[in-house]
CSV table of C-alpha atoms in Angstrom, one decimal:
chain,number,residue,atom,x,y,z
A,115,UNK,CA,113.8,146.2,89.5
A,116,UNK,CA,111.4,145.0,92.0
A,117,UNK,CA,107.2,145.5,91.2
A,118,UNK,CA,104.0,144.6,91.9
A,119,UNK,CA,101.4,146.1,90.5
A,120,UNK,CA,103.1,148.8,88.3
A,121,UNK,CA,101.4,148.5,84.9
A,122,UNK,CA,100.4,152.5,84.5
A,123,UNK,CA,104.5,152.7,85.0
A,124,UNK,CA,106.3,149.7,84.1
A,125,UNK,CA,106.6,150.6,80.3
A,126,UNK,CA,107.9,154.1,80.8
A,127,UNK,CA,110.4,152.9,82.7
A,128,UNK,CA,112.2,150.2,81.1
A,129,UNK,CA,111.9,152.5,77.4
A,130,UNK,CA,113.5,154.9,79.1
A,131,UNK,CA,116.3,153.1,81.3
A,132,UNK,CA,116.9,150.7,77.8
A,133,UNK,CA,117.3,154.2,75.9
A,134,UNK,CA,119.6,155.8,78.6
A,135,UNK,CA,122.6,153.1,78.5
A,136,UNK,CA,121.6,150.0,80.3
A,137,UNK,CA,122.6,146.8,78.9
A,138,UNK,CA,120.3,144.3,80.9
A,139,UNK,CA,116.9,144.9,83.2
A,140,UNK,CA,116.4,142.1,85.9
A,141,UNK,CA,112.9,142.1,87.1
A,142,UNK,CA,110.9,140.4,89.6
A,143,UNK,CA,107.4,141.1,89.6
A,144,UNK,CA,106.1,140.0,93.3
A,145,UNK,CA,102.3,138.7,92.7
A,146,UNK,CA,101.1,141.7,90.5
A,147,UNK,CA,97.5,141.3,89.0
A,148,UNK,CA,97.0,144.6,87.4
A,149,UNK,CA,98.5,143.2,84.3
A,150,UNK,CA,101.9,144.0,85.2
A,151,UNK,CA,103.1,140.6,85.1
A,152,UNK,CA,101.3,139.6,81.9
A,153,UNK,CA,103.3,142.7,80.1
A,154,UNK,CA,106.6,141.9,81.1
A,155,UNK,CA,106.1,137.9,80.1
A,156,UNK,CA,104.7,139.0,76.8
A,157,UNK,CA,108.3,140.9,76.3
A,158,UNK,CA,110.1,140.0,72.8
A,159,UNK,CA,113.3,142.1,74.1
A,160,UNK,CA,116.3,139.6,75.4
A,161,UNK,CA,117.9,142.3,77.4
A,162,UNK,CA,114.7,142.0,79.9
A,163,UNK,CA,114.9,138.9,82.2
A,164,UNK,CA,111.6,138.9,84.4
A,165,UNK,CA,111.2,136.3,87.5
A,166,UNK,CA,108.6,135.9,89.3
A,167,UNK,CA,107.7,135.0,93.2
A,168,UNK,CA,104.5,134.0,94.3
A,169,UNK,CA,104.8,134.2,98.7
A,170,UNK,CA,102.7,136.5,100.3
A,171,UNK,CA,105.8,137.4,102.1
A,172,UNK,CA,107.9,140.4,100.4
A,173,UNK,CA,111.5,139.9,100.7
A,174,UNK,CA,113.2,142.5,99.5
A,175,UNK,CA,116.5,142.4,100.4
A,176,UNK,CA,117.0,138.7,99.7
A,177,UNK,CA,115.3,139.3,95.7
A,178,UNK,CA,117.1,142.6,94.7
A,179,UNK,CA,120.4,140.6,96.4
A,180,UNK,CA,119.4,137.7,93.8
A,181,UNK,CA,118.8,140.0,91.0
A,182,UNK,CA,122.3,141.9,91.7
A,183,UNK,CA,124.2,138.3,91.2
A,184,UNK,CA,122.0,137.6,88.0
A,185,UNK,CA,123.7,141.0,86.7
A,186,UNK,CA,127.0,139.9,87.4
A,187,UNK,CA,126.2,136.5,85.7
A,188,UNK,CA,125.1,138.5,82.7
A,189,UNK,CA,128.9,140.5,82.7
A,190,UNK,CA,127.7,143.8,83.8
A,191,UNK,CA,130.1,146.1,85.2
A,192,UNK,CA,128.0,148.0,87.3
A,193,UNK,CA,124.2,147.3,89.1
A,194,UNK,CA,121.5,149.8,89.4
A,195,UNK,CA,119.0,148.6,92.0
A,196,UNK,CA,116.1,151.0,90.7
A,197,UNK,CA,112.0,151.0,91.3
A,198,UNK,CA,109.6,150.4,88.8
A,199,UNK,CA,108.7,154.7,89.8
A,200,UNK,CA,112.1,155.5,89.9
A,201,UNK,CA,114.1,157.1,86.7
A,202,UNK,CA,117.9,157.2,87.3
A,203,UNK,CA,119.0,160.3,85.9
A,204,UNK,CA,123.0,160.8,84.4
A,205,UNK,CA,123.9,164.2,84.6
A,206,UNK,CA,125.8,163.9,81.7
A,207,UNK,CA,125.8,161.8,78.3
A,208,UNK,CA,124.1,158.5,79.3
A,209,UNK,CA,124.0,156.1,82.0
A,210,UNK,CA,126.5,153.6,81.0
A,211,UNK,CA,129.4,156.8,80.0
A,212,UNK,CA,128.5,158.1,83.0
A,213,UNK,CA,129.3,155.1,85.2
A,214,UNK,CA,132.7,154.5,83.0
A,215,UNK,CA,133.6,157.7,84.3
A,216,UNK,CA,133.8,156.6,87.8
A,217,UNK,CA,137.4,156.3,89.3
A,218,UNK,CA,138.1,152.0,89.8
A,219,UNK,CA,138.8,152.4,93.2
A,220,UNK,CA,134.8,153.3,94.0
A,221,UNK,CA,133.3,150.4,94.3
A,222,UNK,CA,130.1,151.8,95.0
A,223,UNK,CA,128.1,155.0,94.0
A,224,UNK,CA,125.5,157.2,95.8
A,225,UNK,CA,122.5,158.6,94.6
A,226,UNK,CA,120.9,161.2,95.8
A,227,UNK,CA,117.1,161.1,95.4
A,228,UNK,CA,114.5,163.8,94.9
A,229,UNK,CA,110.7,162.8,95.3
A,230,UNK,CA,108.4,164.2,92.6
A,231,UNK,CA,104.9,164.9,94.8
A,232,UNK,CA,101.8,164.9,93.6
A,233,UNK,CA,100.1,166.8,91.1
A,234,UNK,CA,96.3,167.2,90.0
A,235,UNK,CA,95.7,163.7,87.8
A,236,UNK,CA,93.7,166.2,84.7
A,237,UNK,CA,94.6,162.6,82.1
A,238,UNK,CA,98.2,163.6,81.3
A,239,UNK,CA,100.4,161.5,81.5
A,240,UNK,CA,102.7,161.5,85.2
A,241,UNK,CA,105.4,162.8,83.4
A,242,UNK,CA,103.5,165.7,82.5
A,243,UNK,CA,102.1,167.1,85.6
A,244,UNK,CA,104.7,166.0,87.8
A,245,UNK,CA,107.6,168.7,87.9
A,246,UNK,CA,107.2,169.8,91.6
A,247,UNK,CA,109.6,168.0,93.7
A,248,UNK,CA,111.4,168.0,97.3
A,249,UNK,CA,114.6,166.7,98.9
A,250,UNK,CA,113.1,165.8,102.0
A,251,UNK,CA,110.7,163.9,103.3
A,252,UNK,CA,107.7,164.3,105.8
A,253,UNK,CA,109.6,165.4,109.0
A,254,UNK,CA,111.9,168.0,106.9
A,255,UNK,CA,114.7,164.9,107.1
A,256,UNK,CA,116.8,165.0,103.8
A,257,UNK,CA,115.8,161.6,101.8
A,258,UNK,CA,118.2,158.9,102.6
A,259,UNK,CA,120.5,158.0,98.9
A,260,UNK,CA,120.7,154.7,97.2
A,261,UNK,CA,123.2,153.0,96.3
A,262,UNK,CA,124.7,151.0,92.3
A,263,UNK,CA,127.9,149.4,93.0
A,264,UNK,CA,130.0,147.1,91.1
A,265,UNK,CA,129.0,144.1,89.6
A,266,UNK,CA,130.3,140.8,92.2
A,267,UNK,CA,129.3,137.2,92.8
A,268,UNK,CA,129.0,137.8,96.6
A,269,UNK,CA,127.3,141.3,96.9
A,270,UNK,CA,124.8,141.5,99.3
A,271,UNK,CA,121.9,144.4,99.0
A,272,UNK,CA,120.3,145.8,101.9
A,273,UNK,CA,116.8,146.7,102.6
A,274,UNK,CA,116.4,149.7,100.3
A,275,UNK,CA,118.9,149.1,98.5
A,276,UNK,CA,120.6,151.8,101.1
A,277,UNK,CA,123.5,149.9,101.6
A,278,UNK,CA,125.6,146.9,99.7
A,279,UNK,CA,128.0,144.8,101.3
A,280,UNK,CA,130.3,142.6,98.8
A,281,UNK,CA,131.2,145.5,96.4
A,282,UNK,CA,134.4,147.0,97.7
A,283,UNK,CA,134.7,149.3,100.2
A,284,UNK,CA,135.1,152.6,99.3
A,285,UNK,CA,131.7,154.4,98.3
A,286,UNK,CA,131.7,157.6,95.7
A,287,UNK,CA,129.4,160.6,96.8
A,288,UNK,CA,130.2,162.8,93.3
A,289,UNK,CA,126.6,163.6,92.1
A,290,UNK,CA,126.6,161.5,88.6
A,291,UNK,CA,123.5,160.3,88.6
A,292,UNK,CA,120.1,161.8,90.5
A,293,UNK,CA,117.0,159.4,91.4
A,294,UNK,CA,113.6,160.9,90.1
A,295,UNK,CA,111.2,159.2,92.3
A,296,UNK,CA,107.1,159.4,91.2
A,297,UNK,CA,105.3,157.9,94.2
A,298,UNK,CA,102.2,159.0,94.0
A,299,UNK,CA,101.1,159.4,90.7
A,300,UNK,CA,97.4,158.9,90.6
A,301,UNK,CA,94.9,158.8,94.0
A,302,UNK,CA,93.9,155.5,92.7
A,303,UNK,CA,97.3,154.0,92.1
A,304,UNK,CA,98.8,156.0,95.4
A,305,UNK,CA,95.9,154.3,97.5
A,306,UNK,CA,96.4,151.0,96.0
A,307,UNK,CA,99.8,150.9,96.8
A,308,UNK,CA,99.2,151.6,100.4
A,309,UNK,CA,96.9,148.8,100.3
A,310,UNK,CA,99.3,145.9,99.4
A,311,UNK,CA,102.3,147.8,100.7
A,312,UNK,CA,100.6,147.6,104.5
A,313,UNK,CA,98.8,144.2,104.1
A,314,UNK,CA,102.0,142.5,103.2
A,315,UNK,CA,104.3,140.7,105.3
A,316,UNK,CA,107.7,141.9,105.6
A,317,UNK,CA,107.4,145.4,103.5
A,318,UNK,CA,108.7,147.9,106.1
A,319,UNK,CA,108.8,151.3,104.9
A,320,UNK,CA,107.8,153.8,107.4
A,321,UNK,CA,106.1,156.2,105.1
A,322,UNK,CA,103.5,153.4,103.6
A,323,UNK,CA,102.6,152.2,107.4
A,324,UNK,CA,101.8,155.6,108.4
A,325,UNK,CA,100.2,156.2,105.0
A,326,UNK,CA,98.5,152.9,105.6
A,327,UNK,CA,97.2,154.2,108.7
A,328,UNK,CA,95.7,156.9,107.4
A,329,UNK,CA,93.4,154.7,105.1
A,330,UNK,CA,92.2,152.8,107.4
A,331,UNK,CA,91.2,155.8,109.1
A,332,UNK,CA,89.5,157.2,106.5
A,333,UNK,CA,91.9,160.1,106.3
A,334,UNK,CA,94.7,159.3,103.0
A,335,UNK,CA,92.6,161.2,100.2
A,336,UNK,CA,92.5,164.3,102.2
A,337,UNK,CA,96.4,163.8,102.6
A,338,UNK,CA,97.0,163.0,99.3
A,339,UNK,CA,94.8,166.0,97.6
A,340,UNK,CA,96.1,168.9,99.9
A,341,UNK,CA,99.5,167.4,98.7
A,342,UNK,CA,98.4,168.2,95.1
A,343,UNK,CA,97.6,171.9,96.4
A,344,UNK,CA,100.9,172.6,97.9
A,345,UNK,CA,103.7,174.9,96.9
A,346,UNK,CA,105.9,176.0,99.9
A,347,UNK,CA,109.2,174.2,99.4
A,348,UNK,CA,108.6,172.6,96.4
A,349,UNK,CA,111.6,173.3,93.1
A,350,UNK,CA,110.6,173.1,89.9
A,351,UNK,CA,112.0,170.2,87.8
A,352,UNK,CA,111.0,169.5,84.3
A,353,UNK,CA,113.8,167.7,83.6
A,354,UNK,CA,111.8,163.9,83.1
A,355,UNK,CA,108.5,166.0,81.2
A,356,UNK,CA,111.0,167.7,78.8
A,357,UNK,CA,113.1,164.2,77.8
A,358,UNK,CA,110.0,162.0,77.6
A,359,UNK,CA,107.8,164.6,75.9
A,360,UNK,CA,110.3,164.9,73.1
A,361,UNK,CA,111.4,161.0,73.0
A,362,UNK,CA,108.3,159.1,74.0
A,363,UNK,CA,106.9,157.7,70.6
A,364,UNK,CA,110.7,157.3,69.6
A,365,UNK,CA,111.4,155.5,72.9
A,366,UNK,CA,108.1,153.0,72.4
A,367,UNK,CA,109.1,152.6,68.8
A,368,UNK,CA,112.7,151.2,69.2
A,369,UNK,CA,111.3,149.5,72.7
A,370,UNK,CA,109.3,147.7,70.5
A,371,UNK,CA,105.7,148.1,72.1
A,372,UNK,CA,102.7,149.2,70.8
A,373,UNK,CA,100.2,150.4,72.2
């Protein structure tokens, strides 16, 4: 897991991926100062290993590559390259049952992802409001998959983690395991992010340069509260809300933090 800056979010998602099967998180935390950094190093778990890099540069590729051949290091079978607002969702039992289940001559595995938009922020937490959600993205394209793939000294992720070289060959396209992506959670955090995300070297995602754009012109919260407004298109999807509303002081409790 890559971050920077993640500390409303960072929590939630390592209780719950820790809770849902995996063995081991790799993080790097890219020059956070929200407190993100300071909460991961304060971790007493040994299945979290956190590194850290300090470049203003982001190099994405190169870091989630480093922390796939850390995983295979460790013995895992199988790597999840996953975002700090990303919940990897098994469509049946848990994560790591669900990747035993995949035939040995997949190497790798697609996952299809569905981005949760945002909702009035009214204090709940993201979870909460967040059940509207859409398979594709501004120009009606359907979101591009990710991909986990086998654990290997010489794998080599690409931008995104959209495509792996090193794994095998042959890529699985069975719908085991569903992204649940949480972008924009907050207008503070969402405009935030398009801060760092356009002022930093080397981070090139489309949909943060044109958000970035829109700051600069004065125009992202009007975007980001008529996206809190709309309906047309949207499915409903409680699926995150109902798991982490029934688990979330059990999660935090065998995670180990307090709060």
């Amino acid at each position: 897991m890559l971050v920077r800056d993640e500390v409303d979010i960072v929590d939630v998602n390592l209780a719950y991926h820790l809770a849902r099967g995996v063995d081991e998180v790799i993080v790097t935390d890219h020059r956070s100062t929200d407190g993100t950094r300071e909460r991961l190093d304060a971790l007493d778990d040994p299945r979290v290993h956190v590194l850290h890099e300090d470049g203003e540069a982001i190099e994405q590729a190169a870091w989630v590559t480093r922390m796939a051949r850390v995983a295979h290091a460790l013995g895992a079978d199988w790597v999840l390259n996953d975002d700090a607002d990303e919940f990897l969702w098994p469509h049946a039992g848990d994560l790591k049952a669900t990747l035993a289940r995949v035939p040995r001559t997949c190497s790798k595995l697609e996952l299809r992802r569905l981005d949760f938009v945002a909702r009035p922020d009214d204090g709940r937490p993201f979870y909460e409001r967040m059940t509207a959600r859409t398979t594709t993205d501004e120009l009606g394209r359907p979101l591009r998959p990710k991909l986990a793939h086998r654990a290997g000294p010489g794998v080599a992720v690409g931008p995104g983690s959209h495509a792996v070289r090193g794994a095998g060959w042959r890529t699985c396209r069975r719908p085991v395991v569903t992204i649940l992506h949480f972008p924009r959670r907050t207008l503070d955090q969402y405009r935030h992010k398009v801060a760092i995300g356009g002022a930093t070297p080397g981070y090139e995602h489309k949909r943060i340069a044109a958000a970035h754009a829109a700051l600069l012109h004065g125009e992202l919260d009007a975007h980001y509260e008529a996206e809190t407004r709309a309906e047309e298109g949207l499915d409903h999807d409680p699926r995150l809300q109902a798991f982490l509303s029934e688990k979330w002081e059990a999660l935090l409790s065998t995670y180990g933090r307090s709060h």
